[in-house]
Tab-separated table of C-alpha atoms in Angstrom:
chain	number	residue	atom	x	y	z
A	1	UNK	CA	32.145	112.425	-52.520
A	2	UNK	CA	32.540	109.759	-49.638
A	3	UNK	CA	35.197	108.072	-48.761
A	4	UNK	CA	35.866	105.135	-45.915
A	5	UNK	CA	39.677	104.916	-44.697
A	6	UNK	CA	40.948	101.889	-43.332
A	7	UNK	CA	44.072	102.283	-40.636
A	8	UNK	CA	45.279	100.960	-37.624
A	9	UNK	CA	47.555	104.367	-37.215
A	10	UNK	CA	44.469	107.225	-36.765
A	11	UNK	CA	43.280	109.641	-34.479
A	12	UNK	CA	43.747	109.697	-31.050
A	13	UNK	CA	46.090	107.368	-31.032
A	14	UNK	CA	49.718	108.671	-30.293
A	15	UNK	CA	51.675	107.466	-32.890
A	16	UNK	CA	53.648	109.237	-35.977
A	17	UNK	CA	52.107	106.954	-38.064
A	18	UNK	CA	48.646	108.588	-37.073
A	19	UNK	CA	49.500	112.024	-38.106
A	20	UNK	CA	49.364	110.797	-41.856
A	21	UNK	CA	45.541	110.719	-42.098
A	22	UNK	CA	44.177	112.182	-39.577
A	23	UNK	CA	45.741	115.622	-41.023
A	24	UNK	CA	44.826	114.248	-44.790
A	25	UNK	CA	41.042	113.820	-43.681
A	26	UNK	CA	41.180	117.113	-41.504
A	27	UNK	CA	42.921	119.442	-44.581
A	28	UNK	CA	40.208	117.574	-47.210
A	29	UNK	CA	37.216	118.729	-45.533
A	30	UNK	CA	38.035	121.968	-44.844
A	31	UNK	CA	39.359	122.832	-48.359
A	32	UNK	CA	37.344	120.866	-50.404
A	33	UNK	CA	33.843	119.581	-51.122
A	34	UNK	CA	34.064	116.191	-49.554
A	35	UNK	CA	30.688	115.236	-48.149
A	36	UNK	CA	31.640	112.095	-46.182
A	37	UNK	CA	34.708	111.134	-44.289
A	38	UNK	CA	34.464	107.654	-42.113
A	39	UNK	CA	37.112	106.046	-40.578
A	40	UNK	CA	37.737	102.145	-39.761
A	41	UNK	CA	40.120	101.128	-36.737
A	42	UNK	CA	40.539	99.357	-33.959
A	43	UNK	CA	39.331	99.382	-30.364
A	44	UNK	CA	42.913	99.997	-28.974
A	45	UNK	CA	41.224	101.465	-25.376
A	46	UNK	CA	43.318	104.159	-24.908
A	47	UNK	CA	44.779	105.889	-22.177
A	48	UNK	CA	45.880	102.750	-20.831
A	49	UNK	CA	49.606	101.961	-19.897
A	50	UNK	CA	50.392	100.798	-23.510
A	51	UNK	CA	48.603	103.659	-25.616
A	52	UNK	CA	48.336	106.892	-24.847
A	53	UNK	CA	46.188	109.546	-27.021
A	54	UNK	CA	47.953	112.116	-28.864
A	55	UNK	CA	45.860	115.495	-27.309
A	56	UNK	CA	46.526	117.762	-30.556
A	57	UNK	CA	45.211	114.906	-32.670
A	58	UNK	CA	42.195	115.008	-30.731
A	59	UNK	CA	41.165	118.481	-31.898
A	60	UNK	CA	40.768	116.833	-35.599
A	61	UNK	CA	38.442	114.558	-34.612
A	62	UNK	CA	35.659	116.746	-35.522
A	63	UNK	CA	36.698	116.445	-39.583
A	64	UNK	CA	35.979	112.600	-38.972
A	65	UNK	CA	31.939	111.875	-39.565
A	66	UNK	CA	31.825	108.439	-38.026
A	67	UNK	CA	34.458	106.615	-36.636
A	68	UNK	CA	34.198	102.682	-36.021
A	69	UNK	CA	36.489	101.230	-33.278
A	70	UNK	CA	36.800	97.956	-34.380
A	71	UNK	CA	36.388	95.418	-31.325
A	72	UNK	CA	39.313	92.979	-31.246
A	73	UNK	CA	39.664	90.735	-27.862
A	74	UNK	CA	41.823	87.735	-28.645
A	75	UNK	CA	44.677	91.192	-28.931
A	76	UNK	CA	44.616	91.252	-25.365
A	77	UNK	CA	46.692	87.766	-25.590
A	78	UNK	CA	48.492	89.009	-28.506
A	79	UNK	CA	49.644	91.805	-26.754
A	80	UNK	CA	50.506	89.604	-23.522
A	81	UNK	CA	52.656	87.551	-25.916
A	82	UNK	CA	54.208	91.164	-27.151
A	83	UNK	CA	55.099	92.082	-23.830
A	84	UNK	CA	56.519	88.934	-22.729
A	85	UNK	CA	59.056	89.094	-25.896
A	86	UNK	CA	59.717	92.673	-24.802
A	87	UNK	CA	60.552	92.020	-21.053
A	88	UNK	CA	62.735	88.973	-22.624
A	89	UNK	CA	64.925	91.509	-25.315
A	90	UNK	CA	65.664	93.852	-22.225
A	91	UNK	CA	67.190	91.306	-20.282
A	92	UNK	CA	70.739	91.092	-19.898
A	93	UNK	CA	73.166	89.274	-22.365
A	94	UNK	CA	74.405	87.267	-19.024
A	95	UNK	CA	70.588	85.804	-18.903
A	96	UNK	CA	70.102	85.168	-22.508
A	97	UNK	CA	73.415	83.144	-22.900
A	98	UNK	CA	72.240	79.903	-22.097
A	99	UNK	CA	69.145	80.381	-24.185
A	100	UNK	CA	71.113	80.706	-27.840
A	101	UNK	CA	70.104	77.366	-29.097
A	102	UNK	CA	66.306	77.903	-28.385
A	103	UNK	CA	66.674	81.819	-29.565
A	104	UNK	CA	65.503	80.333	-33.125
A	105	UNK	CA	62.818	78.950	-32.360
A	106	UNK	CA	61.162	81.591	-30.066
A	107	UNK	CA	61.604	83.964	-33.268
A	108	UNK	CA	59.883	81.788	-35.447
A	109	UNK	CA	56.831	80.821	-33.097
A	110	UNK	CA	57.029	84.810	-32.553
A	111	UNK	CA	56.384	85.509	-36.468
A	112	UNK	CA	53.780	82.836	-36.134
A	113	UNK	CA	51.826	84.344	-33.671
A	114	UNK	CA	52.611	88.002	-35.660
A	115	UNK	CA	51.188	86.002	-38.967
A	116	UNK	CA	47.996	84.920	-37.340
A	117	UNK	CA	47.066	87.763	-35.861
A	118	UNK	CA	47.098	89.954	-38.792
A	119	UNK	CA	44.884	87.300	-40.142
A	120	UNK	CA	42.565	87.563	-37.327
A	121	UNK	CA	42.462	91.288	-37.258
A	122	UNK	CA	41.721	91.334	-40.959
A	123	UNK	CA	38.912	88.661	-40.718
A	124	UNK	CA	37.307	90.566	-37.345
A	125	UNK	CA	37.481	94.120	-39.566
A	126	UNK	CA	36.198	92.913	-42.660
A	127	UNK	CA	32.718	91.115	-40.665
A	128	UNK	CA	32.235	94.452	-39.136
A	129	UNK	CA	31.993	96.526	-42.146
A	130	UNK	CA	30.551	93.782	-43.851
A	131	UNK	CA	27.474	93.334	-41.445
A	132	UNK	CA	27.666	96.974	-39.885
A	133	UNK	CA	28.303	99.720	-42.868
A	134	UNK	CA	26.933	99.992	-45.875
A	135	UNK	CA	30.246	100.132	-47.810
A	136	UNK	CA	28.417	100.533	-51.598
A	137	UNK	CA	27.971	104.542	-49.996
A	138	UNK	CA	31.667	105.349	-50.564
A	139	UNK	CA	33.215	106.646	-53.559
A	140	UNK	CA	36.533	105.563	-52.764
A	141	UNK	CA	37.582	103.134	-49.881
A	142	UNK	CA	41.530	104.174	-48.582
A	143	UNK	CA	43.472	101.357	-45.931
A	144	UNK	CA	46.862	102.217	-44.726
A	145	UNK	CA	49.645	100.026	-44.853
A	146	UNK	CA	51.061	99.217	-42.115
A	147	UNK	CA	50.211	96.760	-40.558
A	148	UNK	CA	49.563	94.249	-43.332
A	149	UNK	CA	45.663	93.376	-42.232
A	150	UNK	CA	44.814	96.879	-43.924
A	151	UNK	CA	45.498	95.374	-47.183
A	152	UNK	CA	43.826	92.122	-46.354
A	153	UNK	CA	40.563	93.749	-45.482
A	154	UNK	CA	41.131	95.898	-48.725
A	155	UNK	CA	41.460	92.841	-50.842
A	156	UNK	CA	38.569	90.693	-49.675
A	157	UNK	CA	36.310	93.865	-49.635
A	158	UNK	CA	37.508	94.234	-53.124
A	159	UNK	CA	36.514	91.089	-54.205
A	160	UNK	CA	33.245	91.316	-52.302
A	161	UNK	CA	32.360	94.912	-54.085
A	162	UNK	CA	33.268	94.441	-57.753
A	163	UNK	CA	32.107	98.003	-57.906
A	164	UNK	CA	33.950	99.780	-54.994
A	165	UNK	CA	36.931	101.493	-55.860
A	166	UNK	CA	40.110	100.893	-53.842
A	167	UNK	CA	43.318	103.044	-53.067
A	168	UNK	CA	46.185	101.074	-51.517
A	169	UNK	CA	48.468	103.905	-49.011
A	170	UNK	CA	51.861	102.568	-47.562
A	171	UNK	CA	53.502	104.241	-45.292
A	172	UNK	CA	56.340	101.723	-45.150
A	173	UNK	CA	57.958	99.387	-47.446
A	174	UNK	CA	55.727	96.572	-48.101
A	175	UNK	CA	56.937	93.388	-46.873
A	176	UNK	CA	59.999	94.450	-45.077
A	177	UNK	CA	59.321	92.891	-41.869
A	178	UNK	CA	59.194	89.416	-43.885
A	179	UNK	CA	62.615	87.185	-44.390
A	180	UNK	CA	63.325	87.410	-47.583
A	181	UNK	CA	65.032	84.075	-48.101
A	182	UNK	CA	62.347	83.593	-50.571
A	183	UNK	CA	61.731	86.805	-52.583
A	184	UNK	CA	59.693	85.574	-55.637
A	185	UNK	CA	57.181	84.005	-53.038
A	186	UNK	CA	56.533	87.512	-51.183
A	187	UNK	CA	56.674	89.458	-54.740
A	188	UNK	CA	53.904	86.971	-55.836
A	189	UNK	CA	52.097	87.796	-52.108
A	190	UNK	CA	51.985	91.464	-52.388
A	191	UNK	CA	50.696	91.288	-56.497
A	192	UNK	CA	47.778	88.972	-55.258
A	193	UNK	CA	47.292	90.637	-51.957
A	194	UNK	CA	46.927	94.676	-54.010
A	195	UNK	CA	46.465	93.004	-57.644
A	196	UNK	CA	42.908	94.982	-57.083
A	197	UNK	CA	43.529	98.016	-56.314
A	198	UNK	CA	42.896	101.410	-58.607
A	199	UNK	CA	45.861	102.706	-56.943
A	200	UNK	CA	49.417	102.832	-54.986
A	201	UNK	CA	49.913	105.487	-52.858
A	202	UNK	CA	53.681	105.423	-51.351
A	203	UNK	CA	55.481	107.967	-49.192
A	204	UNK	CA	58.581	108.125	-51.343
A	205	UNK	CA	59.401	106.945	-54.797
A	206	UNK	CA	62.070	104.035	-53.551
A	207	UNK	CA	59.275	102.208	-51.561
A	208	UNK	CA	59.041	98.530	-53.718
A	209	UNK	CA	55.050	98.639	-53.805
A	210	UNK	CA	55.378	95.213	-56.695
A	211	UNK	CA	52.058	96.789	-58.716
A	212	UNK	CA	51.337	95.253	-61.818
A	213	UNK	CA	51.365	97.546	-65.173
A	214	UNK	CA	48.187	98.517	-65.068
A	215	UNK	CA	47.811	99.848	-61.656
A	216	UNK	CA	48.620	103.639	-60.955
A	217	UNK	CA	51.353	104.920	-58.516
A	218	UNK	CA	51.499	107.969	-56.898
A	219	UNK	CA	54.152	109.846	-54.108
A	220	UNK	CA	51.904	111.260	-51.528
A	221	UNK	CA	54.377	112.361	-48.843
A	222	UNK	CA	54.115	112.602	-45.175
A	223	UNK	CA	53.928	116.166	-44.204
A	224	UNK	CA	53.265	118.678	-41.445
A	225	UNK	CA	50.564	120.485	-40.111
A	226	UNK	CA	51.423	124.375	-39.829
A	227	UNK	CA	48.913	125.233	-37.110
A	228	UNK	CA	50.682	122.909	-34.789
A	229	UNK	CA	54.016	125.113	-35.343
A	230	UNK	CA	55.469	126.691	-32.668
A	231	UNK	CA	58.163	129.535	-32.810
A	232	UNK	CA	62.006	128.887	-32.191
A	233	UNK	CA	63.348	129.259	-28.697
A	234	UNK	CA	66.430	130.529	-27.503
A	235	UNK	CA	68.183	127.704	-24.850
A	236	UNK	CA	69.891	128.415	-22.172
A	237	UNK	CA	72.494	125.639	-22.430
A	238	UNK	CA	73.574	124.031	-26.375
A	239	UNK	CA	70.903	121.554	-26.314
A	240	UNK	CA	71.176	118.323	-28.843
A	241	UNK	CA	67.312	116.971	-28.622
A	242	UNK	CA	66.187	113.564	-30.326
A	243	UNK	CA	62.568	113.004	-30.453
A	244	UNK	CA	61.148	109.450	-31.230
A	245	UNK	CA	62.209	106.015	-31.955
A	246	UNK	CA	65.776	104.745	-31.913
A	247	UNK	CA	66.060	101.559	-34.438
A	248	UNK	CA	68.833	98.836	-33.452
A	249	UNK	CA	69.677	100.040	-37.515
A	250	UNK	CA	70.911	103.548	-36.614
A	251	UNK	CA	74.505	104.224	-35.788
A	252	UNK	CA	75.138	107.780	-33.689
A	253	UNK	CA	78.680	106.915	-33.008
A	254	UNK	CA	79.959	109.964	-35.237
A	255	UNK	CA	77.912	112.227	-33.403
A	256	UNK	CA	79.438	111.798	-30.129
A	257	UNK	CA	82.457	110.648	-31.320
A	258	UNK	CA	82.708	114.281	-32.992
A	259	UNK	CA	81.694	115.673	-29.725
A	260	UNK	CA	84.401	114.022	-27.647
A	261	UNK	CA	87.088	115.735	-29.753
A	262	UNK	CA	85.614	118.831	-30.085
A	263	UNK	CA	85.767	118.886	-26.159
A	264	UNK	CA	89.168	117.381	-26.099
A	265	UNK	CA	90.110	119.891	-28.119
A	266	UNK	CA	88.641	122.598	-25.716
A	267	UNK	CA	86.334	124.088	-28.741
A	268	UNK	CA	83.509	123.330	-26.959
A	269	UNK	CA	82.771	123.309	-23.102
A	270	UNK	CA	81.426	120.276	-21.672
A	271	UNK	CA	79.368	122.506	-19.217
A	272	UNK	CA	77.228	123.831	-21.826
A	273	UNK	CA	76.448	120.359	-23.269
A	274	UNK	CA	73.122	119.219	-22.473
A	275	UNK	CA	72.128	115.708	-24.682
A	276	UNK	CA	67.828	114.919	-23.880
A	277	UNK	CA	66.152	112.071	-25.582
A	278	UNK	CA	62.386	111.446	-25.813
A	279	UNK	CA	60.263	108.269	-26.298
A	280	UNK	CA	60.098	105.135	-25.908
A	281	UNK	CA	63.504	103.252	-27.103
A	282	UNK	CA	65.593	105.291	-24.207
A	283	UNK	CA	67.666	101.627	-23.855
A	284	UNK	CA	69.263	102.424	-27.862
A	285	UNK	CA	69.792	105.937	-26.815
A	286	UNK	CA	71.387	105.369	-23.490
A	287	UNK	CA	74.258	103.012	-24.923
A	288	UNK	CA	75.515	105.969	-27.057
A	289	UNK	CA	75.378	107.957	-23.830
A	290	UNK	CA	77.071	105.176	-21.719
A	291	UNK	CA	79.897	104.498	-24.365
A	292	UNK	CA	81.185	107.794	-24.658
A	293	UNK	CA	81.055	108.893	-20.644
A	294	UNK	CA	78.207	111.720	-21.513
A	295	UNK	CA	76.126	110.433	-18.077
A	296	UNK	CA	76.333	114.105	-16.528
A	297	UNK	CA	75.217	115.905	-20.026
A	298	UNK	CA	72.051	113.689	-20.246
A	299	UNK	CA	68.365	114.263	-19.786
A	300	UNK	CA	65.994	111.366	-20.478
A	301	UNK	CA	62.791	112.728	-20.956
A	302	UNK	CA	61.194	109.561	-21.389
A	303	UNK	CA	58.189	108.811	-23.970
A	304	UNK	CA	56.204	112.131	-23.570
A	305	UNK	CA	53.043	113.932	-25.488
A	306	UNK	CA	53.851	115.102	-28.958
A	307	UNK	CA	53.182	118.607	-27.844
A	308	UNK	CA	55.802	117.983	-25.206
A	309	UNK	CA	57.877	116.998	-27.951
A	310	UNK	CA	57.363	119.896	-29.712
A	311	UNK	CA	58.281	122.023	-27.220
A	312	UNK	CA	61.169	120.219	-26.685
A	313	UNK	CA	62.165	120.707	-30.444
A	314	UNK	CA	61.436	124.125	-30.157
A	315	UNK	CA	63.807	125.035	-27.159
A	316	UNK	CA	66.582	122.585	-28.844
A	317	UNK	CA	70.217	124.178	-30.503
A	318	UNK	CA	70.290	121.167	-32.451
A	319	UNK	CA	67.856	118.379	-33.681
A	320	UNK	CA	69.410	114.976	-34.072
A	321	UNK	CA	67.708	111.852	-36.407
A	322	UNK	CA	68.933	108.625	-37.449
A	323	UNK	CA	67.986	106.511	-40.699
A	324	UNK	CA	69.479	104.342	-42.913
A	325	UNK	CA	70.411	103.934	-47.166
A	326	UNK	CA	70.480	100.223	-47.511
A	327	UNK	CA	69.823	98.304	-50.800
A	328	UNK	CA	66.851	96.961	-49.264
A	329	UNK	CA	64.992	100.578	-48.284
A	330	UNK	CA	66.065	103.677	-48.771
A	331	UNK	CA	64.548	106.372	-46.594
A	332	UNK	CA	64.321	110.369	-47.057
A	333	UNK	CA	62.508	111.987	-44.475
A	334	UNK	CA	61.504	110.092	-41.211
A	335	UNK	CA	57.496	110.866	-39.815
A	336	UNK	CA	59.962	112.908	-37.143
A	337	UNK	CA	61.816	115.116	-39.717
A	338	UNK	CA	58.773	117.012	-40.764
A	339	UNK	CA	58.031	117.864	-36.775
A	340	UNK	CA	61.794	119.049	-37.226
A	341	UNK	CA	61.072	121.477	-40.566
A	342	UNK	CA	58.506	123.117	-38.881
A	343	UNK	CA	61.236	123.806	-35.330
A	344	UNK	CA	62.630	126.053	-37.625
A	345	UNK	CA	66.209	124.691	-36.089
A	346	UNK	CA	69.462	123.009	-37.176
A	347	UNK	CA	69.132	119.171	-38.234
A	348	UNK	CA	71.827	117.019	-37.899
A	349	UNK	CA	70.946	113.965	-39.714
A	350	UNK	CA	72.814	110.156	-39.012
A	351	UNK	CA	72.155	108.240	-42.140
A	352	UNK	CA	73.339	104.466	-41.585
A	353	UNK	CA	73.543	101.685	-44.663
A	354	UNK	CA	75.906	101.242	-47.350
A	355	UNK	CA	74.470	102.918	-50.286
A	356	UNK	CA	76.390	106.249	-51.298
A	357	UNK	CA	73.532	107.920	-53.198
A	358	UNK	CA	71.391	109.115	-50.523
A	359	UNK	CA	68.351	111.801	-51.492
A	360	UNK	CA	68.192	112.776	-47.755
A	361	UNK	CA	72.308	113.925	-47.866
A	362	UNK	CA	71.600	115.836	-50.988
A	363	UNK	CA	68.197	117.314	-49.553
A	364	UNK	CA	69.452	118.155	-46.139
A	365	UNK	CA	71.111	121.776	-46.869
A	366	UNK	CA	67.788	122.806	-48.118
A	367	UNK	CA	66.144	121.993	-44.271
A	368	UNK	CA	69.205	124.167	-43.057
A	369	UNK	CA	71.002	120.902	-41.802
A	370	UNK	CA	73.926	118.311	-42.537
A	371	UNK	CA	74.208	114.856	-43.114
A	372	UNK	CA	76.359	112.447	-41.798
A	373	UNK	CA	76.550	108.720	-44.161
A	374	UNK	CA	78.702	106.298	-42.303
A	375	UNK	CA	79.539	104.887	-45.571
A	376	UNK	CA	81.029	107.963	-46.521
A	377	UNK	CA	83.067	108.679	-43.395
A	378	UNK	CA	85.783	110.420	-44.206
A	379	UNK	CA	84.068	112.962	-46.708
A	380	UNK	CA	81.020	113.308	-43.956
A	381	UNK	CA	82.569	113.311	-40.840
A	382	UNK	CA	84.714	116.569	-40.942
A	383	UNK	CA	81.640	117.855	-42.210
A	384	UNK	CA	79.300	117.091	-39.654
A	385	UNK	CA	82.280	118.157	-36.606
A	386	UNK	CA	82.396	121.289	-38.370
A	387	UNK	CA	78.847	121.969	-38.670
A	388	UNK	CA	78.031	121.196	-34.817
A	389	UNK	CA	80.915	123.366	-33.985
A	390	UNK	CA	79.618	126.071	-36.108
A	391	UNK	CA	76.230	126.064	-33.997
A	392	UNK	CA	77.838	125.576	-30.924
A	393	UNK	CA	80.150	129.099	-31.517
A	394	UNK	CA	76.619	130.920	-33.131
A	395	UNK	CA	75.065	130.029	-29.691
A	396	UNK	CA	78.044	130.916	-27.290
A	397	UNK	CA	77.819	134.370	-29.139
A	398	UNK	CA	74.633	135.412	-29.220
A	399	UNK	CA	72.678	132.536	-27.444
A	400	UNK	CA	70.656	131.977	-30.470
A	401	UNK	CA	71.452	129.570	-33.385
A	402	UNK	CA	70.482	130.255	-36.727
A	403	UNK	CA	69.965	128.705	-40.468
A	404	UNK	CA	69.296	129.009	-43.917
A	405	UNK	CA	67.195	127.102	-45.542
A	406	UNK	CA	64.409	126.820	-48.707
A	407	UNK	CA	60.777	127.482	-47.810
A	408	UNK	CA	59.411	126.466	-51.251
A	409	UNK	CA	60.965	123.126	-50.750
A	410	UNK	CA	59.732	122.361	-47.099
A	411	UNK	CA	56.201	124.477	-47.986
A	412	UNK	CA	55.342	120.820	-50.673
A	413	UNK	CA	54.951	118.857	-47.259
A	414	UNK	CA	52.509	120.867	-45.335
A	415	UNK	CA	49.210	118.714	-44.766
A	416	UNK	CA	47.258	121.370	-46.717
A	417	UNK	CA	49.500	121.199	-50.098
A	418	UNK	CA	49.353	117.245	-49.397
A	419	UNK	CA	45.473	117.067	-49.086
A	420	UNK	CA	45.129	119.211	-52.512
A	421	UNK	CA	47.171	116.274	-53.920
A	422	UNK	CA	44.920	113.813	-52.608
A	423	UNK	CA	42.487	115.676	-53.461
A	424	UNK	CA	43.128	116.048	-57.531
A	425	UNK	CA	43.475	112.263	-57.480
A	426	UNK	CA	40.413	111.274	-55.410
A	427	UNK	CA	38.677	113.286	-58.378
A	428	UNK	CA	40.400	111.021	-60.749
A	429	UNK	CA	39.700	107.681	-59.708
């Protein structure tokens, strides 16, 4: 069996997102008979000021047989135009007020520049294999959604080779970063864009994937590798860690809102509170920090190596993530949340978005944690203050904290299980 995978999001590059295959491809060699594994990206030069390798990723780079870095220059202006929109969204609101009327239509140009140069990456990507491998080798060709110029090189090599047999993966939802003013047009863009592929993979079952009735979906989760774990940690103060990306879509208020009372009510000692962030949205983080006066309990840690961050989760009293339950997406587990199951420590999970039934609130007990849905405040909130204060007291008396939680359940999203999936289907196809 051979098999070509398509993805921006790949080994070395230190990203989530890039856990996904690189563990996938690493768990389906060694287990099973897979003779070929080749991988399609791009050139992303790493180790530069804007991407960094991920140095545990690296040791997987042996499962990979050949690896094409996909050249891409005209990004360099691409990401100049990034950066520039960055620097812009960091200034203050006292700069930006007399630029409301033209706010519009920098967004749209933005998109426009986003549009095209999916379209370019797609066209560069699809010459290169065209011209450079011999794509009638592989059994099965994977791409990895996102971003979207995965699926465009997937469809035009799928109308190129009538023959070649095609596995759509998405990570996120498809189409989300899209206004949706116009629905039916998008729905109609995704069918055309995937209307050949042999197959859907999705991370969850509430991802919107729009397949036709004849194509095949399947749940292939994101998971965790157990030979990264590390064992739990005693702390020396009651550390709250996050890890990863703060979205402008997450609301923490409860958190330290529940904090402030439990000090004001002299249950906990401020002293012994020590609140540490990691990576690269620190701005998001700090406002919580700023709002409720917790400057001297802080620790920025900045954006740091994911085995820093593992560390980090490792020495932590409690592990703190953020999502949202929204009509539009619904999300379980976040890429972070399986770094968390394998800490071994308490989870305290923020889930923003109006939507009441929420998989990750019913799930949570069985990671040993608690969930907090800000559209279920007053059922949630008492909760979640007595949960943190429950910790806090298991720490003060022992200096450990502890939790129960199912090992069958979390044992379904370890990268070996999940490449036996991928596995039984690849046989399939």
């Amino acid at each position: 069996m051979k098999i070509l995978i398509i993805s921006e999001y790949i080994v070395p590059y230190q990203s989530v997102a890039s856990i996904r295959w690189t563990k996938i491809i690493k768990y389906l060699k060694r287990n099973h008979h897979i003779e070929r594994i080749d991988v399609v990206t791009l050139d992303k030069k790493i180790d530069n000021d804007r991407v960094k390798s991920d140095a545990l990723l690296k040791n997987d780079l042996k499962y990979i047989d050949h690896y094409y870095a996909v050249p891409t220059p005209m990004l360099n202006m691409a990401y100049m135009v990034y950066d520039i929109k960055k620097r812009f969204l960091t200034q203050s609101n006292e700069k930006q007020k007399g630029r409301k009327k033209n706010r519009k239509i920098r967004k749209k140009v933005y998109s426009l520049l986003v549009y095209f140069k999916q379209i370019y990456i797609a066209l560069s990507v699809f010459h290169y294999i065209r011209y450079k491998i011999k794509i009638e080798q592989y059994d099965t060709v994977i791409t990895s959604y996102g971003p979207e110029w995965t699926n465009l090189v997937g469809c035009k090599l799928s109308k190129k080779f009538k023959n070649m047999h095609w596995i759509a993966d998405f990570r996120d939802q498809w189409n989300r970063e899209f206004n949706k003013r116009n629905p039916e047009r998008l729905i109609k863009k995704a069918r055309r864009i995937c209307s050949e592929a042999d197959c859907l993979l999705r991370v969850n079952p509430y991802l919107e994937l729009f397949e036709s009735h004849r194509q095949k979906v399947v749940v292939i989760p994101n998971g965790f590798d157990p030979e990264e774990k590390l064992e739990p940690v005693k702390s020396e103060v009651f550390r709250i860690v996050y890890t990863g990306t703060v979205y402008t879509s997450d609301e923490m208020d409860a958190l330290f809102n529940a904090l402030q009372q439990l000090i004001h009510s002299n249950e906990i000692e401020r002293s012994d509170l020590s609140i540490e962030y990691a990576g690269c949205t620190e701005n998001l983080f700090i406002q919580y920090i700023q709002k409720y006066k917790f400057e001297s309990n802080f620790i920025n840690h900045h954006f740091i190596s994911r085995k820093e961050s593992l560390r980090l989760q490792s020495r932590s009293s409690l592990l703190l993530m953020a999502g949202w339950n929204t009509k539009n997406e619904k999300i379980v587990w976040s890429g972070k949340m399986y770094e968390y199951m394998m800490a071994k420590k308490p989870i305290v999970y923020l889930m923003a978005g109006e939507e009441k039934d929420c998989e990750a609130a019913r799930s949570i007990e069985l990671l040993g944690g608690v969930c907090y849905q800000t559209c279920r405040k007053k059922e949630t909130f008492p909760i979640l203050k007595k949960y943190i204060l429950e910790k806090y007291r298991e720490w003060k008396e022992t200096g450990n904290v502890y939790i129960k939680r199912n090992d069958a359940y979390i044992e379904q999203f370890s990268y070996p299980r999940i490449a036996d999936k991928v596995y039984q289907l690849l046989k399939k196809i």
